[in-house]
Tab-separated table of C-alpha atoms in Angstrom:
chain	number	residue	atom	x	y	z
A	215	MET	CA	0.084	0.039	0.326
A	216	ARG	CA	1.271	3.746	-1.245
A	217	ARG	CA	1.516	5.437	2.795
A	218	ALA	CA	-0.011	8.901	3.657
A	219	HIS	CA	1.706	11.810	3.042
A	220	ASP	CA	1.827	15.190	5.839
A	221	ARG	CA	3.873	18.407	5.626
A	222	THR	CA	6.647	16.041	6.260
A	223	ALA	CA	8.260	13.726	3.608
A	224	THR	CA	7.682	10.137	4.433
A	225	THR	CA	8.699	7.287	2.439
A	226	ARG	CA	6.018	5.568	-0.167
A	227	ILE	CA	6.329	2.210	-1.697
A	228	ALA	CA	5.666	2.171	-5.497
A	229	LEU	CA	3.405	-0.448	-7.080
A	230	MET	CA	4.150	-2.183	-10.087
A	231	ALA	CA	2.454	-4.402	-12.251
A	232	ALA	CA	2.160	-5.351	-15.717
A	233	GLY	CA	-1.206	-3.202	-16.573
A	234	THR	CA	-2.675	-3.947	-20.469
A	235	ALA	CA	-4.949	-1.529	-21.850
A	236	ALA	CA	-5.525	-0.281	-25.771
A	237	VAL	CA	-2.716	0.867	-27.491
A	238	LEU	CA	-2.673	4.366	-28.426
A	239	GLY	CA	-0.664	5.851	-31.476
A	240	LEU	CA	0.489	9.252	-30.962
A	241	GLY	CA	-3.406	10.926	-30.306
A	242	GLY	CA	-5.858	9.904	-26.882
A	243	LEU	CA	-5.298	13.762	-26.311
A	244	SER	CA	-8.801	14.918	-25.604
A	245	ALA	CA	-9.191	11.762	-23.510
A	246	GLY	CA	-9.359	11.166	-19.662
A	247	THR	CA	-9.376	15.754	-19.205
A	248	ALA	CA	-10.338	16.886	-15.984
A	249	ALA	CA	-11.296	20.661	-15.693
A	250	ALA	CA	-9.616	21.931	-12.217
A	251	ALA	CA	-12.770	23.514	-11.076
A	252	GLY	CA	-12.836	22.807	-7.149
A	253	GLY	CA	-11.746	18.949	-7.188
A	254	PRO	CA	-15.370	17.545	-5.773
A	255	THR	CA	-15.434	14.408	-3.645
A	256	GLY	CA	-14.754	11.423	-6.372
A	257	ASP	CA	-13.372	13.135	-8.848
A	258	ARG	CA	-11.334	11.232	-11.218
A	259	THR	CA	-9.112	10.989	-14.366
A	260	GLY	CA	-6.753	8.756	-15.005
A	261	GLY	CA	-9.245	5.731	-16.282
A	262	ARG	CA	-9.152	4.457	-19.237
A	263	PRO	CA	-9.377	6.393	-22.208
A	264	ALA	CA	-12.361	7.086	-23.902
A	265	ALA	CA	-10.954	7.875	-27.726
A	266	THR	CA	-8.342	8.696	-29.763
A	267	ALA	CA	-7.098	11.748	-31.122
A	268	THR	CA	-5.188	13.447	-33.455
A	269	ALA	CA	-1.520	13.392	-33.503
A	270	ALA	CA	-0.693	16.264	-31.839
A	271	THR	CA	-3.056	18.503	-29.468
A	272	PRO	CA	-4.016	21.203	-31.625
A	273	GLY	CA	-1.976	24.665	-30.712
A	274	ALA	CA	1.291	22.795	-29.216
A	275	THR	CA	4.053	24.243	-29.691
A	276	PRO	CA	6.824	21.843	-30.558
A	277	GLY	CA	9.327	20.750	-28.098
A	278	ALA	CA	12.528	19.859	-27.952
A	279	THR	CA	13.950	17.050	-30.332
A	280	PRO	CA	10.986	15.936	-31.675
A	281	GLY	CA	12.543	12.588	-33.520
A	282	ALA	CA	12.794	11.618	-29.838
A	283	THR	CA	9.898	12.791	-28.906
A	284	ALA	CA	7.485	11.238	-31.831
A	285	GLU	CA	9.936	7.501	-31.277
A	286	ALA	CA	8.518	7.941	-27.806
A	287	ALA	CA	5.077	8.115	-28.283
A	288	VAL	CA	4.459	5.548	-30.591
A	289	GLY	CA	2.582	2.434	-28.948
A	290	GLN	CA	2.207	4.866	-25.805
A	291	GLN	CA	-1.452	4.934	-23.896
A	292	VAL	CA	-2.832	8.001	-22.531
A	293	LEU	CA	-2.053	8.002	-18.799
A	294	SER	CA	-3.501	10.868	-18.117
A	295	SER	CA	-5.202	14.201	-18.845
A	296	PHE	CA	-5.405	17.281	-17.365
A	297	THR	CA	-7.136	20.621	-18.419
A	298	VAL	CA	-6.881	24.044	-16.459
A	299	ALA	CA	-9.271	27.429	-17.341
A	300	TYR	CA	-8.376	30.226	-16.181
A	301	PRO	CA	-9.464	34.117	-16.945
A	302	ALA	CA	-7.710	35.514	-20.239
A	303	ALA	CA	-4.616	38.178	-19.151
A	304	PRO	CA	-2.330	39.204	-21.706
A	305	TYR	CA	0.419	38.477	-18.914
A	306	ARG	CA	-1.023	35.333	-18.585
A	307	THR	CA	-1.427	33.902	-21.953
A	308	HIS	CA	1.468	34.661	-22.695
A	309	ASN	CA	4.274	33.116	-19.837
A	310	ILE	CA	1.675	30.343	-20.124
A	311	ALA	CA	2.478	29.324	-23.370
A	312	ARG	CA	6.047	30.173	-22.667
A	313	ALA	CA	6.242	27.432	-20.173
A	314	VAL	CA	3.943	25.400	-22.030
A	315	GLU	CA	6.342	25.436	-25.679
A	316	LEU	CA	9.376	24.489	-22.784
A	317	ILE	CA	7.374	21.205	-21.503
A	318	ASN	CA	5.826	20.324	-24.648
A	319	GLY	CA	7.874	17.131	-26.074
A	320	ALA	CA	10.166	16.124	-23.074
A	321	VAL	CA	10.514	12.456	-22.873
A	322	VAL	CA	11.854	11.321	-18.902
A	323	GLN	CA	12.906	7.890	-18.846
A	324	GLN	CA	12.598	4.785	-15.877
A	325	GLY	CA	14.017	5.954	-13.449
A	326	ASP	CA	14.481	10.147	-14.229
A	327	ILE	CA	13.560	12.822	-12.086
A	328	TRP	CA	10.960	15.666	-14.000
A	329	SER	CA	12.064	19.230	-12.574
A	330	PHE	CA	9.594	22.646	-13.803
A	331	ASN	CA	12.629	24.713	-13.009
A	332	GLN	CA	15.078	22.627	-15.260
A	333	ALA	CA	12.546	22.457	-17.821
A	334	VAL	CA	11.315	25.715	-17.844
A	335	GLY	CA	14.199	27.714	-16.412
A	336	GLU	CA	14.198	30.897	-14.713
A	337	ARG	CA	11.490	33.277	-15.731
A	338	THR	CA	13.025	36.016	-16.900
A	339	GLU	CA	13.166	38.326	-20.263
A	340	GLU	CA	16.011	37.223	-21.579
A	341	ASN	CA	13.985	33.550	-21.492
A	342	GLY	CA	10.644	34.742	-22.691
A	343	PHE	CA	8.114	35.663	-19.724
A	344	VAL	CA	7.042	38.666	-19.355
A	345	ASP	CA	5.386	40.701	-15.778
A	346	GLY	CA	3.036	39.582	-13.831
A	347	ILE	CA	1.175	38.894	-11.087
A	348	MET	CA	2.368	36.639	-8.226
A	349	ILE	CA	1.413	35.984	-4.252
A	350	ASN	CA	4.260	37.311	-1.686
A	351	ASP	CA	3.327	37.918	1.469
A	352	GLY	CA	0.144	37.024	1.206
A	353	ARG	CA	-1.308	39.217	-1.186
A	354	TYR	CA	-1.166	39.411	-4.905
A	355	VAL	CA	2.389	41.608	-6.327
A	356	LYS	CA	3.720	42.586	-9.644
A	357	SER	CA	6.906	39.671	-10.972
A	358	PRO	CA	8.321	38.719	-13.411
A	359	GLY	CA	6.223	35.187	-14.900
A	360	GLY	CA	2.903	35.818	-13.029
A	361	GLY	CA	0.700	33.212	-14.223
A	362	VAL	CA	2.981	29.865	-14.934
A	363	SER	CA	2.135	28.167	-11.734
A	364	ALA	CA	-1.061	27.337	-14.001
A	365	VAL	CA	0.968	24.710	-15.746
A	366	ALA	CA	2.834	23.578	-12.768
A	367	THR	CA	-0.660	22.760	-11.103
A	368	THR	CA	-2.042	20.941	-14.422
A	369	MET	CA	1.541	19.158	-14.832
A	370	TYR	CA	1.190	18.127	-10.699
A	371	ASN	CA	-2.607	16.919	-12.175
A	372	ALA	CA	-1.239	14.926	-15.222
A	373	MET	CA	1.182	13.261	-12.805
A	374	PHE	CA	-1.087	12.919	-10.094
A	375	PHE	CA	-3.771	11.006	-11.839
A	376	ALA	CA	-1.170	9.363	-13.961
A	377	GLY	CA	-0.408	7.190	-10.797
A	378	LEU	CA	3.630	8.171	-11.150
A	379	LYS	CA	6.258	9.494	-7.622
A	380	PRO	CA	5.825	13.157	-6.522
A	381	ILE	CA	9.144	14.279	-4.733
A	382	GLU	CA	8.689	18.024	-4.453
A	383	HIS	CA	6.128	20.548	-4.951
A	384	GLY	CA	4.168	23.214	-2.802
A	385	ALA	CA	0.509	24.485	-2.915
A	386	HIS	CA	-0.019	28.480	-3.275
A	387	SER	CA	-0.117	30.106	0.025
A	388	PHE	CA	-3.936	31.065	0.046
A	389	TYR	CA	-6.721	28.890	-1.801
A	390	ILE	CA	-7.187	30.210	-5.518
A	391	GLU	CA	-10.693	29.502	-6.436
A	392	ARG	CA	-10.130	28.171	-10.225
A	393	TYR	CA	-7.567	25.041	-8.913
A	394	PRO	CA	-8.530	22.096	-7.084
A	395	GLU	CA	-8.215	22.384	-3.105
A	396	GLY	CA	-5.365	20.440	-2.298
A	397	ARG	CA	-4.629	19.303	-5.598
A	398	GLU	CA	-2.414	22.381	-7.131
A	399	ALA	CA	1.192	23.880	-6.788
A	400	THR	CA	3.291	26.655	-7.474
A	401	VAL	CA	6.895	27.477	-8.471
A	402	ALA	CA	9.234	29.637	-7.511
A	403	TRP	CA	13.351	29.979	-9.126
A	404	GLY	CA	15.655	28.858	-6.370
A	405	THR	CA	13.146	28.047	-3.860
A	406	LEU	CA	10.519	25.792	-4.893
A	407	ASP	CA	10.017	23.444	-7.236
A	408	LEU	CA	7.877	20.754	-8.801
A	409	ARG	CA	9.541	17.272	-9.570
A	410	TRP	CA	8.150	14.043	-10.123
A	411	GLN	CA	10.137	10.406	-11.184
A	412	ASN	CA	9.109	8.221	-13.502
A	413	ASP	CA	8.237	5.195	-11.391
A	414	SER	CA	6.154	3.595	-14.463
A	415	GLY	CA	8.966	0.948	-15.920
A	416	HIS	CA	8.675	2.991	-18.778
A	417	PRO	CA	8.773	6.009	-20.575
A	418	VAL	CA	6.434	8.758	-19.925
A	419	THR	CA	6.332	11.783	-22.909
A	420	VAL	CA	4.437	14.864	-22.215
A	421	ARG	CA	2.531	16.657	-24.409
A	422	ALA	CA	1.530	20.005	-23.496
A	423	SER	CA	-0.600	22.662	-25.193
A	424	SER	CA	-2.342	26.059	-24.363
A	425	THR	CA	-5.272	28.304	-25.293
A	426	ALA	CA	-6.067	32.070	-23.696
A	427	THR	CA	-8.167	30.134	-21.453
A	428	SER	CA	-6.879	27.357	-20.697
A	429	VAL	CA	-3.674	24.711	-20.221
A	430	THR	CA	-3.313	21.214	-20.625
A	431	VAL	CA	-1.229	18.462	-19.909
A	432	THR	CA	-0.897	15.123	-21.490
A	433	LEU	CA	1.122	12.023	-20.429
A	434	LEU	CA	1.585	9.130	-22.369
A	435	GLY	CA	3.232	5.531	-21.621
A	436	THR	CA	2.452	2.300	-20.639
A	437	ARG	CA	-0.459	2.050	-18.166
A	438	GLN	CA	-0.053	0.732	-14.192
A	439	TYR	CA	-3.663	0.501	-12.987
A	440	ASP	CA	-6.570	0.542	-14.729
A	441	GLU	CA	-7.647	4.183	-13.044
A	442	VAL	CA	-6.073	6.940	-10.157
A	443	ARG	CA	-9.098	8.876	-8.522
A	444	ALA	CA	-8.859	11.390	-6.361
A	445	THR	CA	-11.608	11.758	-3.382
A	446	LYS	CA	-11.213	14.936	-1.575
A	447	GLY	CA	-12.504	15.414	2.502
A	448	PRO	CA	-14.359	18.546	3.948
A	449	ARG	CA	-12.554	21.582	5.039
A	450	THR	CA	-11.013	21.946	8.443
A	451	LEU	CA	-9.401	24.254	11.159
A	452	VAL	CA	-10.836	26.758	9.157
A	453	THR	CA	-9.859	30.535	9.946
A	454	PRO	CA	-11.497	34.215	9.041
A	455	PRO	CA	-9.761	36.677	6.728
A	456	GLY	CA	-8.449	40.009	7.936
A	457	LYS	CA	-8.175	43.555	6.472
A	458	ARG	CA	-5.212	45.111	5.150
A	459	THR	CA	-4.888	48.474	3.926
A	460	VAL	CA	-1.712	49.553	1.251
A	461	ALA	CA	-1.432	52.363	-0.125
A	462	GLY	CA	1.049	53.351	-3.483
A	463	PRO	CA	1.308	52.544	-6.995
A	464	THR	CA	2.313	48.779	-6.798
A	465	CYS	CA	-0.806	47.406	-4.642
A	466	GLU	CA	-3.413	44.879	-6.286
A	467	ALA	CA	-6.395	44.885	-4.698
A	468	GLN	CA	-8.016	41.478	-3.001
A	469	THR	CA	-10.911	40.266	-2.299
A	470	PRO	CA	-10.802	37.650	0.933
A	471	LEU	CA	-11.030	34.482	1.367
A	472	GLU	CA	-10.968	31.827	4.418
A	473	GLY	CA	-8.182	29.516	4.997
A	474	PHE	CA	-8.342	25.919	5.791
A	475	ASP	CA	-6.984	22.448	5.906
A	476	VAL	CA	-7.787	20.051	3.125
A	477	SER	CA	-6.952	16.519	2.817
A	478	VAL	CA	-6.650	14.812	-0.616
A	479	ASP	CA	-6.245	10.807	-0.966
A	480	ARG	CA	-4.861	9.596	-4.189
A	481	VAL	CA	-6.482	5.622	-4.693
A	482	PHE	CA	-5.457	3.606	-7.271
A	483	VAL	CA	-7.317	0.703	-8.698
A	484	ARG	CA	-6.442	-2.017	-10.475
A	485	GLY	CA	-8.854	-4.893	-11.768
A	486	GLY	CA	-11.721	-3.622	-10.368
A	487	HIS	CA	-10.551	-2.945	-6.733
A	488	GLU	CA	-8.274	-0.635	-4.705
A	489	VAL	CA	-4.365	-1.844	-4.642
A	490	GLY	CA	-3.314	1.595	-2.632
A	491	ARG	CA	-4.215	5.003	-0.937
A	492	GLU	CA	-1.920	8.070	-0.884
A	493	THR	CA	-3.185	10.877	1.467
A	494	PHE	CA	-2.202	15.056	0.938
A	495	ARG	CA	-2.688	17.130	3.598
A	496	THR	CA	-2.513	20.900	2.342
A	497	HIS	CA	-2.751	23.978	4.344
A	498	TYR	CA	-4.127	26.826	3.218
A	499	THR	CA	-3.569	30.527	4.967
A	500	PRO	CA	-6.337	32.918	4.884
A	501	ARG	CA	-6.247	35.380	2.275
A	502	ASP	CA	-6.980	39.112	3.923
A	503	GLU	CA	-8.888	41.939	2.022
A	504	VAL	CA	-6.568	44.077	0.446
A	505	VAL	CA	-7.826	47.553	-0.007
A	506	CYS	CA	-5.440	49.793	-2.246
A	507	VAL	CA	-5.696	53.434	-0.986
A	508	PRO	CA	-3.542	56.778	-3.127
A	509	GLU	CA	-0.183	57.904	-1.134
A	510	SER	CA	-0.182	60.938	0.468
A	511	PRO	CA	1.894	63.602	-1.748
A	512	THR	CA	5.417	64.192	-0.989
A	513	ALA	CA	5.528	68.022	0.812
A	514	THR	CA	7.589	70.309	-1.391
A	515	PRO	CA	10.690	71.453	1.420
A	516	GLY	CA	9.503	74.408	3.182
A	517	ALA	CA	6.112	74.569	1.801
A	518	THR	CA	3.798	73.853	3.781
A	519	ALA	CA	0.041	72.603	2.477
A	520	PRO	CA	-2.646	73.949	4.004
A	521	ALA	CA	-5.197	71.803	5.912
A	522	SER	CA	-8.818	70.970	5.370
A	523	PRO	CA	-11.111	71.983	8.113
A	524	GLY	CA	-10.841	69.144	11.408
A	525	ALA	CA	-8.158	67.440	9.415
A	526	THR	CA	-4.737	66.322	10.840
A	527	PRO	CA	-1.784	66.272	8.750
A	528	GLY	CA	0.101	62.753	8.848
A	529	PRO	CA	1.855	60.259	6.449
A	530	ALA	CA	0.480	57.827	4.008
A	531	THR	CA	-2.121	55.075	6.001
A	532	PRO	CA	0.474	51.992	6.815
A	533	ALA	CA	-0.475	48.580	5.604
A	534	ALA	CA	-2.151	46.964	8.648
A	535	PRO	CA	-1.474	44.105	10.617
A	536	GLY	CA	-2.635	41.175	8.545
A	537	THR	CA	-2.165	37.551	8.798
A	538	PRO	CA	1.322	35.846	7.094
A	539	GLY	CA	1.360	35.010	4.031
A	540	ALA	CA	1.456	30.759	5.277
A	541	THR	CA	2.783	29.352	8.412
A	542	THR	CA	5.495	27.136	8.225
A	543	ALA	CA	4.952	23.610	9.888
A	544	PRO	CA	6.241	22.303	13.335
A	545	GLY	CA	10.312	22.134	13.310
A	546	ALA	CA	10.742	23.713	10.052
A	547	THR	CA	12.839	26.808	9.086
A	548	PRO	CA	11.065	28.795	5.497
A	549	THR	CA	14.178	29.549	3.060
A	550	PRO	CA	14.801	33.306	2.249
A	551	ALA	CA	13.251	34.021	-1.585
A	552	ALA	CA	16.884	34.003	-3.668
A	553	PRO	CA	17.308	36.453	-5.779
A	554	GLY	CA	15.086	37.055	-9.202
A	555	ALA	CA	12.773	34.250	-7.453
A	556	GLU	CA	9.196	34.677	-7.807
A	557	GLY	CA	8.205	35.856	-4.699
A	558	ALA	CA	7.866	34.518	-0.734
A	559	PRO	CA	9.532	31.908	0.414
A	560	ALA	CA	9.820	28.455	-0.804
A	561	SER	CA	7.043	25.651	1.352
A	562	PRO	CA	8.265	24.733	4.395
A	563	GLY	CA	7.034	21.394	3.481
A	564	ALA	CA	7.799	21.258	0.459
A	565	THR	CA	11.246	19.958	0.406
A	566	SER	CA	13.954	18.707	-2.206
A	567	GLY	CA	14.468	15.583	-0.566
A	568	ALA	CA	15.814	11.892	-2.015
A	569	PRO	CA	13.401	9.925	-4.773
A	570	THR	CA	11.764	7.562	-1.759
A	571	ALA	CA	10.707	10.843	0.208
A	572	PRO	CA	8.445	13.132	-1.941
A	573	ALA	CA	7.643	16.126	0.056
A	574	THR	CA	4.169	17.239	0.151
A	575	SER	CA	1.799	19.828	-0.660
A	576	ALA	CA	1.954	22.497	1.433
A	577	ALA	CA	2.353	26.398	1.971
A	578	PRO	CA	3.528	29.276	1.413
A	579	ALA	CA	4.209	29.352	-2.657
A	580	PRO	CA	4.482	32.226	-4.256
A	581	ASP	CA	3.757	32.363	-8.063
A	582	LEU	CA	0.120	33.399	-8.895
A	583	GLY	CA	-1.276	30.962	-11.852
């Protein structure tokens, strides 16, 4: 049996067996897709594909080494396919498309570890990314590469439902409604990565594509399970949000949302029977309401601006104390963001461990998808 994951890394025992299903060619890319819309209890994907599709996902951008991609995909089956939808925004569409271009076509050999940061690289202008919106210190801020965690979340769910082995991942510090609760991931250059290991016994090929409002990741390989499904528990330890007042042109307003803990089970099915189960626990801090106010005008030296009747001159209103971006697992020490990192510190619960000790989904994290 696969063991439960808490905020600290635990040992995972891989379940390996020869699973057979209908062999697909390069297609099957539309089969088994699940929309990321909150992940209701019993949400499932990664079952037997319903249909085949064309040789490539429509709109996909060819990745590196096309020859190796085609060779590896021949005779492979759809392990899983997952789609995340999001509101259209120029920065988001651009950055997601760039990340998709960099991961599409990858072939992960048996035993190898796939890394988001290694595949995509640093989210800089030189690497083809633009400024977007991310999470830092519990609120939205402008920073390079905003939006790419939509790709990380999509890849995480594709890995999850393919039954592959998670090595490192971390959730956003607060919950973002368009992602499945407890089944999402973010990244930060130099501090937090999304990594998984191909323990399927066969090569795995990555297919990725995006539009202005969605991103899809499909993993092709050889099936080990008839189905991999997710079951989500109720929200626990619910915490109300606070309110902050922030001055200045860089302020990004945000609506409040409660913080909570949630558990998600990954259930492995073969021959109609459950053959394994893992539990992933995620903690979300409250998303404080942020109200933006203009900065007070800077006084001219030697000049005194007339005060309004009854008004008391003073500096701009400081930001009200709010709930920190996330809490830290007992005994964990947050890692400061490296120069150029995409926002907040790395997730205390997401550690860069050995392949046999995968980290679990936890907070805080920076890169808003």
